[in-house]
Coordinates of C-alpha atoms in Angstrom, one line a residue:
Chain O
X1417 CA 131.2 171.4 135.6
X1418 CA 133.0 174.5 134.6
X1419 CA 131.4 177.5 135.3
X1420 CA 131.6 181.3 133.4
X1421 CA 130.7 184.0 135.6
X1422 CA 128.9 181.8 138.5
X1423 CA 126.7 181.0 135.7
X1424 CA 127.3 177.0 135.0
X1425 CA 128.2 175.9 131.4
X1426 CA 125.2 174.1 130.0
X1427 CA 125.7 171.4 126.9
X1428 CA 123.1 172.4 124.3
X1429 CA 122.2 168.5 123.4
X1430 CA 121.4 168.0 119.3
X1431 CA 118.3 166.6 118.9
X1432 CA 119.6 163.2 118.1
X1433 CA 121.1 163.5 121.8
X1434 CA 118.0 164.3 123.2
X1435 CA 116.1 161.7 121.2
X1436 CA 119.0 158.8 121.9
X1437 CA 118.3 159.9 125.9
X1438 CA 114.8 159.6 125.9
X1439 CA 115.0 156.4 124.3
X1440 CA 117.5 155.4 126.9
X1441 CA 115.2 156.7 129.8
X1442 CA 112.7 155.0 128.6
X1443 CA 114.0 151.4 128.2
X1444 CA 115.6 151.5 131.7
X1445 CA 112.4 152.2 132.9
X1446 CA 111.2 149.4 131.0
X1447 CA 113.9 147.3 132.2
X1448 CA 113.4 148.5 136.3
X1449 CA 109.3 147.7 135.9
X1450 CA 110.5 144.2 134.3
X1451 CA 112.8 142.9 137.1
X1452 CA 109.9 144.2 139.7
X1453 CA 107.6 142.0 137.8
X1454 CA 109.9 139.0 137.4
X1455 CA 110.9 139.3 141.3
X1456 CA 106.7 139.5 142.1
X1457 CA 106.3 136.7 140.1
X1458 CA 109.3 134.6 140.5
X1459 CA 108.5 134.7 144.6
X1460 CA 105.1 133.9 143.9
X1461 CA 106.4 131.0 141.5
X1462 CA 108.8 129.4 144.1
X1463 CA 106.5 130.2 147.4
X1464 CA 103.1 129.3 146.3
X1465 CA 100.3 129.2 148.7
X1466 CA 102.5 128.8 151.7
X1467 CA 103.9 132.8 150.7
X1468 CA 101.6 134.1 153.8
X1469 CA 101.8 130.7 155.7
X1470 CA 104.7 131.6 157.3
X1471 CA 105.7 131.9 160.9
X1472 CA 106.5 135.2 161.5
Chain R
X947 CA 126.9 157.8 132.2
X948 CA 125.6 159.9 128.8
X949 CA 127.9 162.7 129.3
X950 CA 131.5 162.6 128.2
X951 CA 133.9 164.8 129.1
X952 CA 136.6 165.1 126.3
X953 CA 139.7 166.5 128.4
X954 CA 142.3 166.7 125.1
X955 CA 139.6 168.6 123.0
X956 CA 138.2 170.5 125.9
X957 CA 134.8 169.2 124.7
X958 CA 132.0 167.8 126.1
X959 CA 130.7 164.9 124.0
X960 CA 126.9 163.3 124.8
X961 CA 126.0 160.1 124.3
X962 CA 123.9 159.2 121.2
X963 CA 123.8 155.9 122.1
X964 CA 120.5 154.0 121.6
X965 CA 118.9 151.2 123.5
X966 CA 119.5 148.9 120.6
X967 CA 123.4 149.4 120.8
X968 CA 123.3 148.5 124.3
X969 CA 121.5 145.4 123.2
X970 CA 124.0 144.7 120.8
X971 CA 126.8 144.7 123.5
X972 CA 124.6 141.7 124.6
X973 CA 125.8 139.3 121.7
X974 CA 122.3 138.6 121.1
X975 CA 123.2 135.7 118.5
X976 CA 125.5 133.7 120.7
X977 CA 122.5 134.7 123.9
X978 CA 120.2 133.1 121.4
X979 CA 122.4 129.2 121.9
X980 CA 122.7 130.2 125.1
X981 CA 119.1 130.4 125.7
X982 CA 118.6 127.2 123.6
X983 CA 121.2 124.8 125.2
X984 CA 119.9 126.2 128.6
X985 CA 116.3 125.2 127.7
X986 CA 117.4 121.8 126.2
X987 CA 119.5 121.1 129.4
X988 CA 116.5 121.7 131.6
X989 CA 113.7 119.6 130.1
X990 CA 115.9 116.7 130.1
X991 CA 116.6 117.4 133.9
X992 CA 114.6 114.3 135.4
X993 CA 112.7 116.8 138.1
X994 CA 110.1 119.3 138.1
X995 CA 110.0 123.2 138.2
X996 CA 107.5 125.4 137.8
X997 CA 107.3 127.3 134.5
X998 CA 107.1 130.6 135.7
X999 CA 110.6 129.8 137.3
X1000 CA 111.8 128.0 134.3
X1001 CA 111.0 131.0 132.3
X1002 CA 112.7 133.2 134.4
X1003 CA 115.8 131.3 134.9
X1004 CA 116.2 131.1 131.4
X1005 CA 115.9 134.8 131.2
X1006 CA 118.5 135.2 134.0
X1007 CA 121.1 132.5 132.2
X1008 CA 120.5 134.7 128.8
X1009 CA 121.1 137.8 130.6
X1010 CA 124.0 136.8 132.6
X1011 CA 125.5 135.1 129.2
X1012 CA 125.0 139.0 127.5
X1013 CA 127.1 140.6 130.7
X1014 CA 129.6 138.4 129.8
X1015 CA 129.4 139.7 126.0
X1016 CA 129.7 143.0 127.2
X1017 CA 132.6 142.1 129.8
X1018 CA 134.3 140.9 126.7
X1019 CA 133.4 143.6 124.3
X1020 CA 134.9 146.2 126.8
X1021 CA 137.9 144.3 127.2
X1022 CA 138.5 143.8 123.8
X1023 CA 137.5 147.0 122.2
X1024 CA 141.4 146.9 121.0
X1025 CA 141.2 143.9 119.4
X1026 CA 137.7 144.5 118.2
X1027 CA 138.5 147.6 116.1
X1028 CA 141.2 146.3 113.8
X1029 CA 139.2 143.0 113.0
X1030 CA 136.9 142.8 110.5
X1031 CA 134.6 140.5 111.5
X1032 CA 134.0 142.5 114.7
X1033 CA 134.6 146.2 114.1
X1034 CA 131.0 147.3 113.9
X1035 CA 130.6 146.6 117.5
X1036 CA 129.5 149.5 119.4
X1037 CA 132.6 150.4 121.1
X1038 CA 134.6 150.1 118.0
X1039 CA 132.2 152.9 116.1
X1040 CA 132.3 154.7 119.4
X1041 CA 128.7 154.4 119.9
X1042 CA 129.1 153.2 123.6
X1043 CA 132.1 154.0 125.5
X1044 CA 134.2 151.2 127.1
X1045 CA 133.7 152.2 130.6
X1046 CA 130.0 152.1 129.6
X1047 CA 130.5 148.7 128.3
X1048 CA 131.8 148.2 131.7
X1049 CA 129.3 149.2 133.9
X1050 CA 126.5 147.4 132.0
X1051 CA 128.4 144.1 131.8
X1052 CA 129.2 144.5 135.9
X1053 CA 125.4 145.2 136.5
X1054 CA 123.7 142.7 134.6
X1055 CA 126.1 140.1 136.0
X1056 CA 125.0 140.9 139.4
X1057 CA 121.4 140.8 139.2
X1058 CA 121.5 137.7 136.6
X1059 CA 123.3 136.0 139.5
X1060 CA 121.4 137.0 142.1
X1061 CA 118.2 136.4 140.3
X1062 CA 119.1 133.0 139.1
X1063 CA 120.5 131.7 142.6
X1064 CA 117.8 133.3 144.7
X1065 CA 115.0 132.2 142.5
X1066 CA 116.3 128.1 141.7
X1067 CA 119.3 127.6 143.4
X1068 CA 122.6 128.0 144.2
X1069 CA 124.4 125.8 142.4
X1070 CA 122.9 127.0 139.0
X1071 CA 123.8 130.8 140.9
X1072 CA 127.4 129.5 141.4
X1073 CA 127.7 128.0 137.7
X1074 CA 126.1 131.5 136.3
X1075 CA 128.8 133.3 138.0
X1076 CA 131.6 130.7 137.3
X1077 CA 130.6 130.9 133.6
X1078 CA 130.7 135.0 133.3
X1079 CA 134.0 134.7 135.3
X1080 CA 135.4 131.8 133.4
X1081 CA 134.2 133.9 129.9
X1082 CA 135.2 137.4 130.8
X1083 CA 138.7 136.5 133.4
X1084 CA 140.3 133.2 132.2
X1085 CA 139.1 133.7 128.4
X1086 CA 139.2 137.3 127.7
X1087 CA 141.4 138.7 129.8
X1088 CA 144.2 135.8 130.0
X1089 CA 144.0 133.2 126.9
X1090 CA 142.7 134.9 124.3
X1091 CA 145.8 137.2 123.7
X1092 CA 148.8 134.5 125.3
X1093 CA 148.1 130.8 124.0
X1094 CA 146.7 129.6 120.8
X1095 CA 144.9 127.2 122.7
X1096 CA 142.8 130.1 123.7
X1097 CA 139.6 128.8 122.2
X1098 CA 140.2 124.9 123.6
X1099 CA 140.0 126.0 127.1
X1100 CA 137.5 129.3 127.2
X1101 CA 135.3 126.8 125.1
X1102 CA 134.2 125.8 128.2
X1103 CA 132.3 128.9 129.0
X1104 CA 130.1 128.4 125.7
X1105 CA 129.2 125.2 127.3
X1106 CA 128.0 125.6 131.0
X1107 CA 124.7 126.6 129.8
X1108 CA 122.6 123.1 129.2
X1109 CA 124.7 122.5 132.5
X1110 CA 123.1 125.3 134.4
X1111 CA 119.8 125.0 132.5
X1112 CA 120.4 121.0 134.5
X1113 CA 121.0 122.4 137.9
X1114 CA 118.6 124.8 138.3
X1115 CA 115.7 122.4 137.9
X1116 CA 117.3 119.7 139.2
X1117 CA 120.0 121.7 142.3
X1118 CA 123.0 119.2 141.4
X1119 CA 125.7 118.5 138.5
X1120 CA 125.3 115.0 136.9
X1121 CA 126.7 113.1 134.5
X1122 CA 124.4 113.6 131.4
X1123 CA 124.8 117.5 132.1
X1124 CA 128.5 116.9 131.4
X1125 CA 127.8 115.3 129.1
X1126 CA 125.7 118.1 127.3
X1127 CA 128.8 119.8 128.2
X1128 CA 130.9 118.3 126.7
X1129 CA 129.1 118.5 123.4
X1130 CA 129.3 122.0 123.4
X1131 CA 132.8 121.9 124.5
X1132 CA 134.9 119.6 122.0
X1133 CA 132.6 121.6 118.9
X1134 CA 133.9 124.8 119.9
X1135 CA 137.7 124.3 118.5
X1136 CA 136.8 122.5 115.2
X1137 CA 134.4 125.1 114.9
X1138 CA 136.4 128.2 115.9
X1139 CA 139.4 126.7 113.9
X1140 CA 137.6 126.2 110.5
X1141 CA 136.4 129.7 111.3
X1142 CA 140.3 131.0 112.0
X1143 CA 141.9 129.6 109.0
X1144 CA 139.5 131.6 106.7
X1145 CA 139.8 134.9 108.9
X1146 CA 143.9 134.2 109.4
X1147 CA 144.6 137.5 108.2
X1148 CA 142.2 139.6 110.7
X1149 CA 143.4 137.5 113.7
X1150 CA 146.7 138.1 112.4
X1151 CA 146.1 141.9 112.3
X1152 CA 144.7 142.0 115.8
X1153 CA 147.9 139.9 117.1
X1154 CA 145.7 137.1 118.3
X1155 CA 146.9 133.7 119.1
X1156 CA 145.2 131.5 117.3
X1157 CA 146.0 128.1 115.9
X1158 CA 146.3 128.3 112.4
X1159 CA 148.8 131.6 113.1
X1160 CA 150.6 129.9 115.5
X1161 CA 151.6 126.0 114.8
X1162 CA 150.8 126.4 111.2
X1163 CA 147.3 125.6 108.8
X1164 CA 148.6 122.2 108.4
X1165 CA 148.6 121.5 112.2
X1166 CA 145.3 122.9 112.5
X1167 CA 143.9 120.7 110.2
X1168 CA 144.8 118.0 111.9
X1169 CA 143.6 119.3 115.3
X1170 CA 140.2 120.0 113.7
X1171 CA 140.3 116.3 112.2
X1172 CA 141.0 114.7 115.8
X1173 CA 138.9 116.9 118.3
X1174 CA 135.6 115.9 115.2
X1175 CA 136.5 112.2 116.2
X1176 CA 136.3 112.9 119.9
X1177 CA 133.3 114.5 119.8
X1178 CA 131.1 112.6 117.1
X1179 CA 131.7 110.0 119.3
X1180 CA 131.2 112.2 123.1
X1181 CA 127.9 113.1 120.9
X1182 CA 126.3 110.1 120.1
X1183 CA 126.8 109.3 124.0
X1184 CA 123.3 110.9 125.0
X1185 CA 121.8 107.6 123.2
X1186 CA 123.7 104.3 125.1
X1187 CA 123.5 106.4 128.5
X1188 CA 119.9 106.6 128.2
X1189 CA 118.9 110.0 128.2
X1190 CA 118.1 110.6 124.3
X1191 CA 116.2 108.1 122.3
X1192 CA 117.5 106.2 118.7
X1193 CA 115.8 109.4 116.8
X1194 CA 118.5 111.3 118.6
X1195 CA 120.9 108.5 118.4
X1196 CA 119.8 108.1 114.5
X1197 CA 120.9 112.0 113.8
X1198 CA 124.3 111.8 115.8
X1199 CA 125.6 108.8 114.2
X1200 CA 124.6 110.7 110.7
X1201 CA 124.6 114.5 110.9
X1202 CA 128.4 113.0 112.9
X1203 CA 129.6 111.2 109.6
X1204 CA 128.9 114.3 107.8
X1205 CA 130.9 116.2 110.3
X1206 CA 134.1 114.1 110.2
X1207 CA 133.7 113.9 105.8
X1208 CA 133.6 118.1 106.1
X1209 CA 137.0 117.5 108.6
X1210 CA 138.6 115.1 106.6
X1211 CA 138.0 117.5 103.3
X1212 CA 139.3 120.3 105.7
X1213 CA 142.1 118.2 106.3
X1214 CA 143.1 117.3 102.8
X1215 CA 142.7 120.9 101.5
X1216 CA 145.9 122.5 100.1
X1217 CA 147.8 124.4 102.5
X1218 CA 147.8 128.4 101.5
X1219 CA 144.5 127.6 99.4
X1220 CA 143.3 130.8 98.7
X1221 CA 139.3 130.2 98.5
X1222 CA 139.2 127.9 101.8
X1223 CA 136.0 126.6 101.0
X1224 CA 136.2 123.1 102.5
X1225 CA 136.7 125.3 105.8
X1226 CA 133.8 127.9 104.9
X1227 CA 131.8 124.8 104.5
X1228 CA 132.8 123.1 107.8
X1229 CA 131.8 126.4 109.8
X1230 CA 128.6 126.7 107.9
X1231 CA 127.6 122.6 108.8
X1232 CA 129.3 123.0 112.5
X1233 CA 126.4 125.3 113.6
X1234 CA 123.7 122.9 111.7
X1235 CA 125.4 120.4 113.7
X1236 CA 125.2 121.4 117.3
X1237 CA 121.6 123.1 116.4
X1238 CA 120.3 119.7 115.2
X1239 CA 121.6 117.3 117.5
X1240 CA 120.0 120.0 121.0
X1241 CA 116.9 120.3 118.2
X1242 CA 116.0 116.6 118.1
X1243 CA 117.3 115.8 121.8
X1244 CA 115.0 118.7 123.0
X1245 CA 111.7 117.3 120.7
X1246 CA 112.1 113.3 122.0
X1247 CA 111.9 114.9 125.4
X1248 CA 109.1 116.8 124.7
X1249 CA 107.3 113.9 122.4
X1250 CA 108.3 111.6 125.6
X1251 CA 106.4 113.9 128.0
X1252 CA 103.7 114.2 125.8
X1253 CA 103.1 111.0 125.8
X1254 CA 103.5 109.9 129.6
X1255 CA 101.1 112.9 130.1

């Protein structure tokens, strides 16, 4: 980032940009939590009861 | 990345891009016969999974059917900008940037993968990943722009899903999922060519290969009246072979007579007719088509199950 006088060169965002990144924020966090969920559930799923019956 | 760093203008652009446009690099309406052909292909798989998995796999072949969308969309940004039919895709209105397009297509291709392989199997995994490659490498990036057969052979990658949808419930490639395959896979050219003689002119615009700009209308009209024999025929298949009842043996026969009469009116339409409503019509009754026949195919199973409890 270029900087003016050692002080750095901030982008003032609109507020459509900061709304269109908040949106964006959020659904990747949607996203993230969903894929936790789906690998929980899918190991559950495919495991079943022997998840814990396992030799370790 | 939001932030864009405009090195021409000296500006620094951010991203106004909203979830939904990233959604819309997704193809959502061809992910939607994705996700049904995928479905269809695994209740008639002769073995169990559990639904949880089912549901998920599904979700993985719909996701890794998008990245391919976006694969293609990034690729073909060019091509997408000067076409009609295409140009309010979101790299074309500048909403997403192509290296964007990129990066989301890469990603979600990865985790679809691993998600489908490590959660069914492999060989569903493998046919995922040879789909997205098959879409975004041999389609987009090599026959789309260099042979007018372009849409004959990436086709194919349109039709792996009820052959995926097979293999992760049932681990192996059999002959009724090639079957389903080939459904899927001798519809796309009529479909795509009835399609192409309406939109000549944007094709022609966008310098892309296909048929009717290439070997002529009359030519494609003929390829659209032969590859509508082959596969009313490939289609009533399911039937004889065992897996699909006469319901679904009923509906091919017909809804395939009415598929040849809308070829054969294709075929006997005036070359350089202006209105191309014989081919408007085909395209519109192609898509009833495949729908129908995966539609009534998917209830018997379902009706079948039912029954056997």
């Amino acid at each position: 980032m270029a900087m003016v006088d050692n002080k750095p060169e901030l982008v003032e965002m609109t507020k459509a940009q900061k709304k269109a990144q908040r949106r964006r924020s959020v659904a990747i966090g949607l996203v993230l939590a969903a894929f936790v969920i789906i690998v929980y559930v899918g190991s559950w799923a495919k495991m079943g009861g022997a998840l814990f019956s396992r030799p370790m | 990345m939001a932030l864009v760093e405009n090195i021409e203008s000296n500006e620094t652009l951010v991203s106004e891009a909203l979830p939904g446009d990233y959604f819309a690099l997704l193809k959502p309406r061809v992910m939607s016969l994705v996700v049904f052909t995928a479905f269809v292909g695994m209740v008639l798989a002769p073995a169990h999974i559990h639904p949880m998995t089912a549901l998920i796999a599904i979700l993985a072949i719909a996701v890794g059917g998008g990245a391919s969308g976006a694969l293609n969309m990034w690729y073909d940004a060019d091509i997408d900008a000067v076409m009609t039919r295409t140009a309010k895709r979101p790299i074309p209105t500048g909403k997403v940037t192509r290296g964007e397009a990129l990066a989301f297509g890469l990603t979600l291709s990865v985790f679809s993968v691993l998600t489908l392989g490590t959660l069914t199997n492999w060989v569903a995994g493998g046919l995922l990943a040879f789909t997205i490659f098959f879409y975004a490498v041999v389609y987009t990036m090599w026959l789309k722009r260099s042979t007018p057969q372009n849409i004959v052979i990436g086709g194919a990658a349109g039709a792996f899903p009820p052959m995926i949808g097979w293999a992760a419930v049932t681990g192996s490639v059999s002959v009724e999922s090639v079957i389903l395959f080939l459904i899927i896979f001798l519809w796309t050219p009529p479909h795509f060519w009835a399609l192409a003689l309406f939109k000549l002119r944007d094709y022609d615009m966008a310098n892309v290969p296909m048929l009717p700009n290439v070997a002529g209308e009359r030519h494609t009209k003929l390829q659209i009246l032969l590859y509508s024999a082959v596969l009313v025929t490939v289609a009533a298949a399911p039937w004889p072979l065992g897996f699909a009842g006469p319901a679904y043996g009923v509906t091919a026969i017909v809804l395939g007579a009415n598929f040849l009469r809308h070829a054969v009116a294709v075929w006997r339409m005036e070359d350089g007719d202006a209105t191309m409503v014989p081919a408007k019509k085909m395209f519109g009754f192609s898509l009833v088509y495949l729908a129908a026949l995966f539609s009534v195919m998917l209830a018997e199973a379902l009706v079948s199950m039912a029954l056997a409890g």
